[in-house]
């Protein structure tokens, strides 16, 4: 589904991501783990079009999407959430979800101006779908609250709902469990599995081993900008290098 | 839910009363200068609403909107005087030219941080002002005669009642259009860009495109207002278009409340009344307007609209006795 | 012709640079674009006029009095207004609007106190013109050049050689870290505004004799001032000077060779183009936000 080959990202001579290649297979949950500062988020930003790569190529469904713009990738079917929450804080929960529907709602400026039947139809469709996505994460009863008023964990869920609204083929989750307590993590695990069962390919970043080992079908491990190991969760867990990186590093 | 309904009902009643007052105003006032004044208030409502689309919704500031007001005025003047176009068509073309100018400015400038965007808009407005002052052909200081406002060859300015209704119709159209735009996916995209450009980009919104679009729509409104004002005054003089006048629109938006349909309306009306009342005491006018900006940002950042909303909710809560908790929840106003 | 135009350009440029310095100091320290800077200049000119023209004090004494008053006023603005708004969480464009509101209030106050008629600042020197390399100049203008250079040098020495100045620079870079190092951030912010007001006072005292004291004095010239600080790279103290000289030279040359009524139009066009094409100015600082 997504194939990144030999990705190199340098900031003023320092390599944040050092010739990393990964492949995200269709219909699976792929995990990307590593300690803090391993270059996971930078790598993620490359795939979602936020960060330009210095070298290397990224393919999505066989097409070259290297250094594509974020909004174009979103339209093509790659959606993401953010490690530090990036919601539209002054807008309602429903509006946040509706903004996710932006590129799946098809009408132009003049249709909006005159309120044509097509515009009404599209808006109605978008609204229904947005509510449905909010229901999946369990926020439909809070649709009129401002996004900024939600508790932290629910803001994370809203980010996921908003990303789902863009009708993605691939969903990139950047540390979705950060700041969540144990109960919330269980809910999140179920949610990610549910999303995968909807036929959406998932790539998830975590530094929390437990979460990722629970849900992932395949795991990549990064450390210091390099790809350290890859394989099935059980294999990776036994890999001595990974254990050193996680335990011996500090 | 019930409280929400009551707020909505209250809104309708207030809107209806204000609408009726606006319609019967010419019957109550016969003084033609006052009607001219109220027509001007209408023009400012359109301009302030235009700035609000940019400032309140898309989150970009402009201290140079007077430039587009000037472009609208001079383009329509030239089109009617030299090309002989009918006034209404010429006003719309002038507004479109202003919008095109706005889009051209926005193309490089929409990526600037707000302070620098503000400076760029000031520079552009000063440039346009100086340009007008330096083109002999436009008779900048003596002023250039403009055709009176007319439709189908009927001179509306012969009786300011007609002018007033003409402007009123366009104010209603402008507000409706603004309502339609901000309620659509376009308006949501504007607000997304305002709140968080990074995730707007991630949600499939072409940030650059929508910022330019917001600029173009906003300057269309202002250009339209400028063109109407030229035909209402029947004269264009360069002094009208000094950059400092751009701040008037900003003050109107802050006073009335940004990010609303009726905030800029309230702002424009009150601004014009204060402006008129203190026309001979400019020092006090400066102090009052400066003070309004400083006090409102501190104590009422939502402007008059947020105060009105709070009041309405209280009233609504009182109407629906026993449903208090529902009333306090249903805060979101319909428009 | 060319030589005298260059001299005039340099003199105007140094004044623009000094005005721009006032913007840069505050922008650098707090990220605020202070739209009231121009009004502070006007106010200083009125104060200088009062002390020198009305009370008949010697120019030097008037200058010192004005500088002291303006310093206190600047600190008061920061303590009484800006920091209170910051505590309320007012940031970004609303802070810009606060400084705009402040400029209107100051301007209205000036009109109430001093009246709206233009005042003639009496000439400081007995000679009416001095001839330097073919350029006939008011001696006040030459004094401007020297005062501008001296002020610039003093600001530079203050910022780099004194403990307070270095502390202020540290606050500008990272206020939390500066606080952790034991620098009094609150005091430092106040001093920054005081310093910017002192710069405004110098400008007002220099511009008054040249242009006459009017309510529009600061508003007109301050736009050239921020044009220079933008051209030099907003927030860069030395950039403001270079930018000012560039703008002054362009203005003077356009005025001399093309058309004198076009000169401010060209200056604004250049400012607009700089912002559109290279908003970081000549000396790089961050002006670009997104996409």
Coordinates of C-alpha atoms in Angstrom, one line a residue, chain A residues 14-204:
Chain A
X14 CA 22.2 16.0 11.0
X15 CA 20.3 13.0 9.9
X16 CA 17.0 12.6 11.7
X17 CA 16.0 9.6 9.5
X18 CA 18.8 7.6 8.0
X19 CA 18.0 5.5 4.9
X20 CA 14.9 3.9 6.3
X21 CA 12.8 1.6 4.2
X22 CA 9.5 0.2 5.3
X23 CA 6.4 -1.2 3.6
X24 CA 2.9 -0.9 4.8
X25 CA 0.8 -3.8 3.5
X26 CA -2.8 -3.4 2.7
X27 CA -5.4 -4.4 5.3
X28 CA -2.8 -4.8 8.1
X29 CA -1.9 -2.9 11.2
X30 CA 1.7 -2.0 10.9
X31 CA 3.5 -0.6 13.9
X32 CA 6.5 1.7 14.1
X33 CA 8.1 1.8 17.5
X34 CA 11.3 3.3 19.0
X35 CA 12.4 5.3 21.9
X36 CA 11.8 9.1 22.0
X37 CA 13.9 10.9 19.5
X38 CA 14.3 7.9 17.2
X39 CA 13.0 9.9 14.2
X40 CA 9.6 8.2 14.1
X41 CA 7.5 11.4 13.8
X42 CA 9.9 12.9 11.2
X43 CA 9.5 9.8 9.1
X44 CA 5.8 10.0 9.6
X45 CA 5.7 13.6 8.5
X46 CA 7.4 12.6 5.2
X47 CA 4.7 10.1 4.4
X48 CA 1.9 12.6 5.2
X49 CA 3.5 15.4 3.2
X50 CA 4.5 17.7 6.1
X51 CA 8.2 17.1 5.8
X52 CA 10.3 17.0 2.6
X53 CA 12.8 14.1 2.3
X54 CA 16.4 14.8 1.4
X55 CA 16.7 11.5 -0.4
X56 CA 14.6 8.5 -1.1
X57 CA 11.2 7.7 -2.6
X58 CA 7.7 7.1 -1.2
X59 CA 5.2 5.1 -3.2
X60 CA 1.5 4.9 -2.5
X61 CA -0.4 2.2 -4.4
X62 CA 2.5 2.2 -6.9
X63 CA 2.4 5.9 -7.5
X64 CA 5.3 8.1 -6.5
X65 CA 4.1 10.5 -3.8
X66 CA 7.5 11.7 -2.6
X67 CA 7.3 15.3 -1.2
X68 CA 3.6 15.6 -2.1
X69 CA 1.6 18.3 -0.4
X70 CA -0.4 17.3 2.6
X71 CA -3.8 18.2 1.2
X72 CA -3.1 16.3 -2.0
X73 CA -2.1 13.2 -0.1
X74 CA -5.2 13.5 2.1
X75 CA -7.3 13.6 -1.1
X76 CA -5.6 10.5 -2.4
X77 CA -6.5 8.6 0.8
X78 CA -3.8 9.1 3.4
X79 CA -5.1 10.5 6.6
X80 CA -3.3 11.2 9.9
X81 CA -3.6 12.2 13.5
X82 CA -1.0 14.3 15.4
X83 CA 1.1 13.5 18.4
X84 CA 0.4 17.0 19.9
X85 CA -3.2 17.4 19.3
X86 CA -4.0 19.7 16.3
X87 CA -7.8 20.1 16.5
X88 CA -9.7 23.2 15.5
X89 CA -10.2 24.2 19.0
X90 CA -12.8 27.0 18.6
X91 CA -15.1 24.9 16.4
X92 CA -17.6 22.4 17.6
X93 CA -16.9 18.6 17.6
X94 CA -19.3 18.2 14.6
X95 CA -17.6 21.0 12.6
X96 CA -14.2 19.4 13.2
X97 CA -15.6 16.2 11.8
X98 CA -17.2 18.0 8.9
X99 CA -13.9 19.7 8.0
X100 CA -12.6 16.1 7.7
X101 CA -15.3 15.6 5.1
X102 CA -13.9 18.6 3.1
X103 CA -12.4 16.8 0.1
X104 CA -15.3 14.3 0.0
X105 CA -17.9 17.0 -0.3
X106 CA -18.2 18.0 -3.9
X107 CA -19.6 21.3 -4.8
X108 CA -18.2 24.7 -5.8
X109 CA -18.3 28.2 -4.7
X110 CA -21.4 29.2 -6.6
X111 CA -23.3 26.1 -5.5
X112 CA -22.6 27.2 -1.9
X113 CA -23.6 30.8 -2.7
X114 CA -27.0 29.9 -4.2
X115 CA -27.6 26.8 -2.0
X116 CA -28.3 24.6 -4.9
X117 CA -30.0 21.2 -4.4
X118 CA -26.7 19.5 -5.1
X119 CA -25.1 21.5 -2.3
X120 CA -27.9 20.6 0.1
X121 CA -27.6 16.9 -0.8
X122 CA -23.8 16.9 -0.4
X123 CA -24.0 18.7 2.9
X124 CA -26.7 16.3 4.2
X125 CA -24.6 13.4 3.2
X126 CA -21.5 14.8 4.8
X127 CA -23.3 15.5 8.0
X128 CA -24.8 12.0 8.3
X129 CA -21.4 10.5 7.6
X130 CA -19.6 12.8 10.1
X131 CA -22.1 11.8 12.8
X132 CA -21.6 8.2 12.0
X133 CA -17.8 8.5 12.4
X134 CA -18.3 10.4 15.7
X135 CA -20.5 7.5 16.8
X136 CA -17.6 5.0 16.0
X137 CA -15.4 6.8 18.5
X138 CA -18.2 7.4 20.8
X139 CA -18.4 11.2 20.7
X140 CA -21.7 11.6 18.9
X141 CA -23.5 12.8 22.0
X142 CA -21.0 15.7 22.4
X143 CA -21.2 17.0 18.9
X144 CA -22.2 20.5 19.9
X145 CA -19.4 21.0 22.4
X146 CA -16.3 23.0 21.4
X147 CA -13.4 20.7 20.6
X148 CA -11.2 22.6 23.0
X149 CA -13.6 21.8 25.9
X150 CA -13.2 18.0 25.5
X151 CA -11.0 16.2 27.9
X152 CA -7.6 15.1 26.6
X153 CA -8.4 11.5 25.8
X154 CA -11.6 12.5 23.9
X155 CA -9.6 15.0 21.9
X156 CA -7.4 12.2 20.7
X157 CA -10.5 10.2 19.8
X158 CA -11.9 13.2 17.9
X159 CA -8.7 13.4 15.9
X160 CA -9.2 9.8 14.9
X161 CA -12.9 10.5 14.0
X162 CA -11.8 13.5 11.9
X163 CA -9.2 11.5 10.1
X164 CA -11.8 8.8 9.4
X165 CA -14.1 11.4 7.9
X166 CA -11.6 11.9 5.1
X167 CA -12.5 8.4 4.0
X168 CA -8.9 7.2 4.1
X169 CA -7.4 4.1 2.6
X170 CA -4.5 4.4 5.0
X171 CA -4.7 5.9 8.4
X172 CA -1.5 7.1 10.1
X173 CA -1.7 7.3 13.9
X174 CA 1.0 9.3 15.6
X175 CA 1.2 8.1 19.3
X176 CA -2.5 7.8 19.8
X177 CA -2.1 6.4 23.3
X178 CA 0.1 9.3 24.6
X179 CA -1.3 10.6 27.8
X180 CA -4.1 8.0 28.0
X181 CA -4.7 5.9 31.1
X182 CA -5.0 2.1 31.1
X183 CA -8.8 2.0 30.6
X184 CA -8.6 4.5 27.7
X185 CA -5.8 2.5 26.2
X186 CA -8.0 -0.6 26.1
X187 CA -10.8 1.4 24.4
X188 CA -8.2 2.7 21.9
X189 CA -6.9 -0.8 21.1
X190 CA -10.4 -2.0 20.3
X191 CA -11.0 1.1 18.2
X192 CA -7.9 0.6 16.1
X193 CA -8.8 -3.0 15.6
X194 CA -12.3 -1.9 14.6
X195 CA -10.9 0.6 12.1
X196 CA -8.7 -2.1 10.6
X197 CA -11.7 -4.4 10.3
X198 CA -13.4 -1.6 8.2
X199 CA -10.8 -2.3 5.6
X200 CA -8.6 0.6 6.4
X201 CA -4.8 0.0 6.5
X202 CA -3.3 1.4 9.7
X203 CA 0.2 2.6 10.4
X204 CA 0.7 3.4 14.0

